[in-house]
Coordinates of C-alpha atoms in Angstrom, one line a residue:
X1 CA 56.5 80.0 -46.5
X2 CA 55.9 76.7 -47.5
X3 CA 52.7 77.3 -48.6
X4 CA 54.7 79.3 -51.7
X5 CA 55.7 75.4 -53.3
X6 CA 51.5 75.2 -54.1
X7 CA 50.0 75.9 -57.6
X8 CA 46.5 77.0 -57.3
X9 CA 43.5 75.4 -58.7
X10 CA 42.8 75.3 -62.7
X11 CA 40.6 78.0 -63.7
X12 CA 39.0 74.7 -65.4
X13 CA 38.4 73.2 -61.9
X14 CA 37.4 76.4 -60.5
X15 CA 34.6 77.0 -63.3
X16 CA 33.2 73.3 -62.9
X17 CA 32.5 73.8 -59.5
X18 CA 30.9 77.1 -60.2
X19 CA 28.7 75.2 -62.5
X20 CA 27.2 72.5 -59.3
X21 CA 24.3 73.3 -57.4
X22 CA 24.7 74.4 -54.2
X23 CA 24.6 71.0 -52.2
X24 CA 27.4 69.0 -54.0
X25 CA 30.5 68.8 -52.6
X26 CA 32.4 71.0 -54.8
X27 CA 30.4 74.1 -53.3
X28 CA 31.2 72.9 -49.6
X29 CA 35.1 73.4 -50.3
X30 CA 37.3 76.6 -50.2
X31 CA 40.0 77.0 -52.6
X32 CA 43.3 77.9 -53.6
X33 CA 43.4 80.4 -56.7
X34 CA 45.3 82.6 -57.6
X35 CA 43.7 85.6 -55.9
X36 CA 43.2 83.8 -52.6
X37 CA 44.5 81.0 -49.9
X38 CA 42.2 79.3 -47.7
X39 CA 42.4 80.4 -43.7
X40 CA 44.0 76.7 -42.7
X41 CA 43.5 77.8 -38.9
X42 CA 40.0 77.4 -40.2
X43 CA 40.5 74.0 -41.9
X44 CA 40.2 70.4 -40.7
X45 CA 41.3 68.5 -43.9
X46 CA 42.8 69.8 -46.9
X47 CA 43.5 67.9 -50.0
X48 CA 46.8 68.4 -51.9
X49 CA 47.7 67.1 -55.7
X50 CA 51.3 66.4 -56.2
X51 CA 52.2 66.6 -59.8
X52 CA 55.3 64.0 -59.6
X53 CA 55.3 60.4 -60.9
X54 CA 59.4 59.7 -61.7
X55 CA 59.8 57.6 -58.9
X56 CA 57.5 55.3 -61.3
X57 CA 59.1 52.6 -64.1
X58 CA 57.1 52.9 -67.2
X59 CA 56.1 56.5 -66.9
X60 CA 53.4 57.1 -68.9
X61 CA 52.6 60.8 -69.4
X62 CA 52.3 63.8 -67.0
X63 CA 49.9 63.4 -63.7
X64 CA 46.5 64.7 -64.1
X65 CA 44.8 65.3 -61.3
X66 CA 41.9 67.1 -62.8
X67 CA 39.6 64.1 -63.5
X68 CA 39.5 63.2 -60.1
X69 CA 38.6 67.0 -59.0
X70 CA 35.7 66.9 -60.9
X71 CA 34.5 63.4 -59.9
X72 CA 35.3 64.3 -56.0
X73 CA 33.1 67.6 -56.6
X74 CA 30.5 65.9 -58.7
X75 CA 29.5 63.9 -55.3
X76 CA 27.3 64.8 -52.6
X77 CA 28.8 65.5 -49.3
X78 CA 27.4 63.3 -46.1
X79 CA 26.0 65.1 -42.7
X80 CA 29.8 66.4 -42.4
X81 CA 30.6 69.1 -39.9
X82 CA 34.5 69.5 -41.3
X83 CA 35.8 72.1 -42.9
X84 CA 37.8 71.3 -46.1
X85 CA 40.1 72.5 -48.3
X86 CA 41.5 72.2 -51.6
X87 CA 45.2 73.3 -51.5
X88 CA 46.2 73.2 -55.3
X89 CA 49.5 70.9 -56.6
X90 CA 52.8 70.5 -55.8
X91 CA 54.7 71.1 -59.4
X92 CA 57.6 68.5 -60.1
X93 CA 60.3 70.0 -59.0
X94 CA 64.3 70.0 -60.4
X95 CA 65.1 66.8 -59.1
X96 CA 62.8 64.3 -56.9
X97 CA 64.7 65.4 -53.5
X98 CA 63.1 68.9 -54.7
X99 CA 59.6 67.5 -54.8
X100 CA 60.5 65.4 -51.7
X101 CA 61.0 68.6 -49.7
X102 CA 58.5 70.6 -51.0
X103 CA 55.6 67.9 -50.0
X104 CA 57.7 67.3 -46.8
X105 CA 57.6 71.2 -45.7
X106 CA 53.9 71.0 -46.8
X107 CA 52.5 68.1 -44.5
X108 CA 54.7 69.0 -42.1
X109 CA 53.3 72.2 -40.9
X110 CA 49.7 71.1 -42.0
X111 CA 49.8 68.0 -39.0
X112 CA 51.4 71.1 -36.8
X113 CA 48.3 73.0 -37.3
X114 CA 46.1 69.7 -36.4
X115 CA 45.4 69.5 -40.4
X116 CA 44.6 66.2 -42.1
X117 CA 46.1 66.3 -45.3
X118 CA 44.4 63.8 -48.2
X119 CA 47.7 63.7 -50.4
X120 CA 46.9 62.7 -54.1
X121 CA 50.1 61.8 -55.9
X122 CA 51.9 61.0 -58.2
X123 CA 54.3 57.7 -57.3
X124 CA 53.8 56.0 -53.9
X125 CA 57.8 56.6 -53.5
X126 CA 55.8 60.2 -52.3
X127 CA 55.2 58.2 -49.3
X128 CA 58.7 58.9 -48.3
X129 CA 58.4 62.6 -47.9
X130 CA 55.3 62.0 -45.9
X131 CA 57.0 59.5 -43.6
X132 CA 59.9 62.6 -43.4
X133 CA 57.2 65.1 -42.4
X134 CA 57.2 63.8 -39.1
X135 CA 60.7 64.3 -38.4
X136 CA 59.4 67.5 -36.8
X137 CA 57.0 66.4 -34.5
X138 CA 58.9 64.6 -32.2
X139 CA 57.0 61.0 -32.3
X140 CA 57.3 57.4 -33.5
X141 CA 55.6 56.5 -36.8
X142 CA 53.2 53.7 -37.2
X143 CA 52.8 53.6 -41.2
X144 CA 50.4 51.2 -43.0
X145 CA 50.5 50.5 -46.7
X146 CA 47.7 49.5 -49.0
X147 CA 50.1 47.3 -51.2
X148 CA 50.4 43.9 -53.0
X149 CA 54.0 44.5 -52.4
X150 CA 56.2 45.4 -49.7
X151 CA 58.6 47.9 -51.6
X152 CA 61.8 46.6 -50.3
X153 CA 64.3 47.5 -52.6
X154 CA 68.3 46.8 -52.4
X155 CA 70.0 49.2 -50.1
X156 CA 71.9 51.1 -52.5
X157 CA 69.2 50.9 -55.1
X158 CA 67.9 54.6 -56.3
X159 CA 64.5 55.1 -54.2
X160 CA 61.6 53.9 -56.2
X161 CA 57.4 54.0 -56.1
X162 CA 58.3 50.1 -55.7
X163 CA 61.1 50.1 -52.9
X164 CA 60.8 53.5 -51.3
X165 CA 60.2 51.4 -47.4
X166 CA 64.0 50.2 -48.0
X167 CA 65.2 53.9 -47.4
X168 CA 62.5 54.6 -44.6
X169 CA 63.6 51.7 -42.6
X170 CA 67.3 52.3 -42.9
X171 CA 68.0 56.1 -42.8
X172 CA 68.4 58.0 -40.1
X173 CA 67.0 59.6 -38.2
X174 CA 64.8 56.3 -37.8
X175 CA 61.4 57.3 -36.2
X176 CA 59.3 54.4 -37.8
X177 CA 58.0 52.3 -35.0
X178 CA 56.2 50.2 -37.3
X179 CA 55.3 49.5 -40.1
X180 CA 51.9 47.3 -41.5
X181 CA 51.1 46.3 -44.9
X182 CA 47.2 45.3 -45.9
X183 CA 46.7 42.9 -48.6
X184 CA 50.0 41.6 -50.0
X185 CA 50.1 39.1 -52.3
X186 CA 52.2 36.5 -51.7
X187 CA 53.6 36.0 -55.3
X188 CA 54.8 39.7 -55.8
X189 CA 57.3 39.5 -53.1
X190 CA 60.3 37.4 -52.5
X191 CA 61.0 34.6 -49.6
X192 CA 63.5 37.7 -48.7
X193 CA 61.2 40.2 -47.9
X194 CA 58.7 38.1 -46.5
X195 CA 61.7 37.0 -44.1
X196 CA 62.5 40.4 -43.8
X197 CA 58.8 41.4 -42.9
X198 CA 58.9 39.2 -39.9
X199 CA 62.4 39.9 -38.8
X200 CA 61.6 43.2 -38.2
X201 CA 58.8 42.2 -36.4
X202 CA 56.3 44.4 -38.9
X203 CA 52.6 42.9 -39.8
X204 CA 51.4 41.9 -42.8
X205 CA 48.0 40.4 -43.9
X206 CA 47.5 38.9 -46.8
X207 CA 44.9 40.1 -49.4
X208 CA 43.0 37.0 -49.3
X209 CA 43.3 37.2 -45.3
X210 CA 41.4 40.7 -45.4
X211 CA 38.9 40.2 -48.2
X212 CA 37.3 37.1 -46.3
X213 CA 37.4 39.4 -42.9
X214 CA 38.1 42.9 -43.6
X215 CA 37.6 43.8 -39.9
X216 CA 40.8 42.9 -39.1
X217 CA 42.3 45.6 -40.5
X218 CA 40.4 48.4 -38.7
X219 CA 42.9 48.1 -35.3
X220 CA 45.6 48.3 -37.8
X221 CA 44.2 51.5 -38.7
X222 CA 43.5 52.6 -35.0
X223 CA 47.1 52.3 -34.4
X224 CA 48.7 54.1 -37.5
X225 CA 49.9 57.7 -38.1
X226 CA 50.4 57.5 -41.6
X227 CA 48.7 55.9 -44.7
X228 CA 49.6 54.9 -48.4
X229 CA 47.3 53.8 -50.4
X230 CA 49.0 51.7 -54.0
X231 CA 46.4 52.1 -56.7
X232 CA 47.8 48.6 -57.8
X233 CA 46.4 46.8 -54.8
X234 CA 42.8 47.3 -57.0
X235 CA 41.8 45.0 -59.8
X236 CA 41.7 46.5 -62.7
X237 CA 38.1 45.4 -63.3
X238 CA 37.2 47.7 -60.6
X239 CA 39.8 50.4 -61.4
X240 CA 39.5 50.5 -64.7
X241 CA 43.2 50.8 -65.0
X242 CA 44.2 47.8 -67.4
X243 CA 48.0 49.5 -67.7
X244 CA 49.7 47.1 -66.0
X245 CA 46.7 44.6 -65.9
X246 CA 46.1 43.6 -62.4
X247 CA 43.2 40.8 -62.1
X248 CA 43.6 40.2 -58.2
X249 CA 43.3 42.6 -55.6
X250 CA 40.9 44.4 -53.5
X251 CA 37.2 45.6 -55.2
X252 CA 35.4 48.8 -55.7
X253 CA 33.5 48.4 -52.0
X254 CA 36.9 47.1 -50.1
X255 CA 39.4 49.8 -50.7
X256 CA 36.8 51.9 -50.1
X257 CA 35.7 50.4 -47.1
X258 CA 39.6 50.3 -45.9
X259 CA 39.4 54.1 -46.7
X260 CA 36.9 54.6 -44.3
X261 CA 38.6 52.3 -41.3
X262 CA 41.4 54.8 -41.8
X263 CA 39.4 58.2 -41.9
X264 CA 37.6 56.6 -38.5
X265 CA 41.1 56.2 -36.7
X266 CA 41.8 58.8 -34.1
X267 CA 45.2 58.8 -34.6
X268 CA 45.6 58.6 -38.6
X269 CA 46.9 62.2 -39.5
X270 CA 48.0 62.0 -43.2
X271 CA 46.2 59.7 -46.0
X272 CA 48.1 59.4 -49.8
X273 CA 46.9 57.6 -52.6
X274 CA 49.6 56.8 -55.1
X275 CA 50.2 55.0 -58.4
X276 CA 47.1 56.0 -60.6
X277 CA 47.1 56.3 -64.4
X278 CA 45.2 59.3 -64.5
X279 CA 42.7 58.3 -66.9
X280 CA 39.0 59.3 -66.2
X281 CA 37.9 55.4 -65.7
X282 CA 40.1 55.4 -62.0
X283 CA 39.2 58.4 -61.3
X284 CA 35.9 57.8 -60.0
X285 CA 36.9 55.3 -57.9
X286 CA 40.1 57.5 -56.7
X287 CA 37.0 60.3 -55.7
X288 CA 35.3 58.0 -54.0
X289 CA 37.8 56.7 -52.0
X290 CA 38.5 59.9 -50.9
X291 CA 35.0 60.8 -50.2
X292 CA 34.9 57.5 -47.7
X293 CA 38.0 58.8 -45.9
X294 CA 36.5 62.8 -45.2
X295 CA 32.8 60.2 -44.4
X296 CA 35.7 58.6 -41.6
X297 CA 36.9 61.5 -40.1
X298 CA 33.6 62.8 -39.7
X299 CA 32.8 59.9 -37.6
X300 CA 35.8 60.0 -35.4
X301 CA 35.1 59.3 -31.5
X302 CA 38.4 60.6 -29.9
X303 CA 39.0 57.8 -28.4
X304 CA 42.7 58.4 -28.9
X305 CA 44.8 59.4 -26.3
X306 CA 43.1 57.5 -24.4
X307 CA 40.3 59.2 -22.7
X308 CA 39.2 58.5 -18.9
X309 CA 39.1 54.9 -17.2
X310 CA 35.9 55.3 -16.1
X311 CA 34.9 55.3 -20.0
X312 CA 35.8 52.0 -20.5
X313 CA 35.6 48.2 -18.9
X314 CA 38.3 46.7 -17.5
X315 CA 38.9 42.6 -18.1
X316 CA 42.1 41.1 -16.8
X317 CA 43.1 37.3 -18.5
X318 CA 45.4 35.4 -16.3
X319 CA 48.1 33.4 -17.6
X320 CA 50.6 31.4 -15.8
X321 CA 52.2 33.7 -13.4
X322 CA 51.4 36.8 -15.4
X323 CA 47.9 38.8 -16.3
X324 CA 47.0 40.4 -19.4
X325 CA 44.7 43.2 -19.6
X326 CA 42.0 44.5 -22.2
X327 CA 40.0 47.6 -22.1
X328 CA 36.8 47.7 -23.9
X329 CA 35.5 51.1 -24.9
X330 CA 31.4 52.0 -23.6
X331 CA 31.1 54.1 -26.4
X332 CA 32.1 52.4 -29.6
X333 CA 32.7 48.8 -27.9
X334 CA 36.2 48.7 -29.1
X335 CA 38.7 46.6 -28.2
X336 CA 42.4 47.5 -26.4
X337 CA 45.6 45.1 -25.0
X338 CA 47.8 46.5 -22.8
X339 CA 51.3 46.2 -23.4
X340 CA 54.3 46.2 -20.7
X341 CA 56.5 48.7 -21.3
X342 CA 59.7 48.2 -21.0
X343 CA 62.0 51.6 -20.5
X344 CA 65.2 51.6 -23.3
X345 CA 65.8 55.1 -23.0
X346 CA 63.5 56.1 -25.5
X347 CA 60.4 58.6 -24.2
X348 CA 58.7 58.4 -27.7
X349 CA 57.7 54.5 -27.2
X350 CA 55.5 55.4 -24.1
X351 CA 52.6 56.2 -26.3
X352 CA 52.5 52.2 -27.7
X353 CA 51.3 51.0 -24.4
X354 CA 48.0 50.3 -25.7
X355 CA 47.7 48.0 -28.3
X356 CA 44.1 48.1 -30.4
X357 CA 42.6 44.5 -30.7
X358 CA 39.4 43.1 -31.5
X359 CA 36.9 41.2 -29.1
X360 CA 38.2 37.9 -30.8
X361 CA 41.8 39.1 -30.0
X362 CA 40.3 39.0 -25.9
X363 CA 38.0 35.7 -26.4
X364 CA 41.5 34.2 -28.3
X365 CA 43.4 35.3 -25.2
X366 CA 40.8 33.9 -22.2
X367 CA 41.9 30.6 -24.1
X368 CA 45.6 31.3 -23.9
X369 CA 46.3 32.6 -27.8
X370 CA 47.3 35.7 -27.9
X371 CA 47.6 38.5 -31.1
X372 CA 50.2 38.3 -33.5
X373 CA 50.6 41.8 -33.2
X374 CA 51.1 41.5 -29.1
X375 CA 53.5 39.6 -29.6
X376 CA 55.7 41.4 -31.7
X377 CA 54.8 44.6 -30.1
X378 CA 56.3 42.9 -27.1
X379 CA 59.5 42.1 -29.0
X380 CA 59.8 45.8 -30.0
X381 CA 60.0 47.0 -26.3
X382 CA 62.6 44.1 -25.4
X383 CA 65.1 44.7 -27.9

């Protein structure tokens, strides 16, 4: 089974929560000890340590999950109706390939049984058993990273926290679709990649792009299967994690707030936050973040597949010889492009017909300026 690669909970976890009242968090979870596993046909999200950080230059010390535990279980749960569970850790394995297929075989069959796993590593280079978790489930990947940096790497480069995407984008079998990245900073990654980026017809927005409009972001997260979430796209004056010293990047109520657009998203069915120092100062922040992902899901409209026509409006811009259509959702008032699809032989691209937008995406198009990402979306069913 495997469910065998988990650890269960610390004793030291398990008696912390037994000392909460009745209404926090901790006391709303089941657990894995070592008597008993949670019922996952009974389980909507279940969180998942992974106790692997090698993938990581400058290693500094074994990952400790336990601080964030007890700040996640310290807080108060919202009006929530889903059921959640708290798996245990993976243990490092042998080699990283080990660890790699024990969180692989784990998220795997969790998304099978409709489970939302929060994954709480460990090195973001984690993201590349998560992406690999899908090879199962016969679909196309949309992943979006949280990340000053792209993590292109050189080809034959050993797969790093810091270039792991280099080995998703080239190794077979290839099921990324696409690929996003929220809040790069320009002066962390070379002409290259940013040339790179583009060629591939991926999206990136830059951090100052989404601090002054962090709306933006939320169709990005409509769209995506799979999240990673780099620690180090947080200032350290937020994070409280000075080792390296970061003093630009996202604050305390952004990341959080990007945590939530992602928990919201329909179609989001694995969230991983990566590169923490495990000291008690990031911590609380890591527990919150994750408390505004579960406040997401909770808040979910199933919107996604698309429901019924009759649910939403239908505007049509014409352009030149051609028309390009919107939907616009009664219930939440959000915003959809259509996109031509044209056949290459390839059944898993028929789901990316429907492109999330936002109303100024439709008021750009009625004055003939359409989305970046339309375009490019476009490009991806030509070639």
């Amino acid at each position: 089974m495997e469910f065998d690669f988990l650890e269960p909970v610390s004793q030291e976890i398990l008696d912390h929560v037994g000392q909460l009242s009745s209404q926090h968090l901790g006391n709303k979870v089941v657990f894995h000890t070592q008597y008993d596993f949670p019922d996952i046909t009974k389980v909507k999200i279940a969180i998942v340590g992974v106790l692997e950080n090698r993938g990581m230059d400058n290693i500094s010390g074994e990952v400790n999950l336990d601080y964030i535990r007890k700040e996640l279980y310290n807080l108060f749960p919202g009006n929530w109706e889903s059921s959640i569970a708290d798996l245990g850790d993976v243990l490092a394995g042998n080699s990283l390939d080990d660890s790699y297929f024990a969180l692989q075989s784990i998220v795997s069959s969790l998304i099978k049984k409709k489970v939302i796993p929060i994954i709480i590593g460990g090195s973001q280079d984690l993201t590349y058993a998560l992406y690999r978790a899908y090879d199962n489930l016969e679909q196309m990947v949309n992943l979006v990273s949280i990340d000053s940096k792209f993590d292109i790497g050189k080809q034959e480069q050993n797969i790093q926290s810091d270039s792991y995407l280099s080995k998703i984008i080239v190794e077979e079998p290839n099921n990324l679709f696409n690929y996003s990245n929220i809040g790069f900073q320009t002066y962390f990654n070379s002409q290259e990649e940013i040339d790179l980026i583009e060629k591939l017809y991926f999206d990136a927005y830059r951090l100052g792009e989404v601090c002054n409009n962090i709306t933006i972001s939320e169709p990005v997260f409509r769209d995506a299967d799979l999240i990673s979430l780099d620690l180090h796209s947080v200032k350290s004056s937020d994070s409280g994690n000075l080792s390296p010293f970061i003093p630009n990047g996202f604050n305390g109520k952004e990341i959080c707030s990007l945590a939530r657009y992602a928990g919201i998203s329909d179609k989001v069915s694995c969230f991983g936050i990566f590169n923490h120092n495990s000291s008690v100062q990031e911590s609380v922040l890591i527990a919150q973040i994750v408390w505004y992902f579960i406040e997401g899901v909770h808040y979910r409209s199933n919107e996604y597949p698309f429901g019924s026509k009759k649910d939403y409006l239908k505007y049509i811009v014409t352009y030149e010889e051609d028309e390009i259509v919107f939907y616009k959702s009664n219930k939440t008032e959000r915003w959809w492009i259509e996109i031509p699809f044209f056949s290459n032989g390839n059944n898993k691209l028929k789901k990316n017909t429907l492109l999330p937008c936002t109303h100024d995406d439709y008021l750009a198009a009625c004055s003939h300026e359409f989305p970046e990402r339309w375009w490019k979306a476009q490009r991806k069913n030509i070639v």
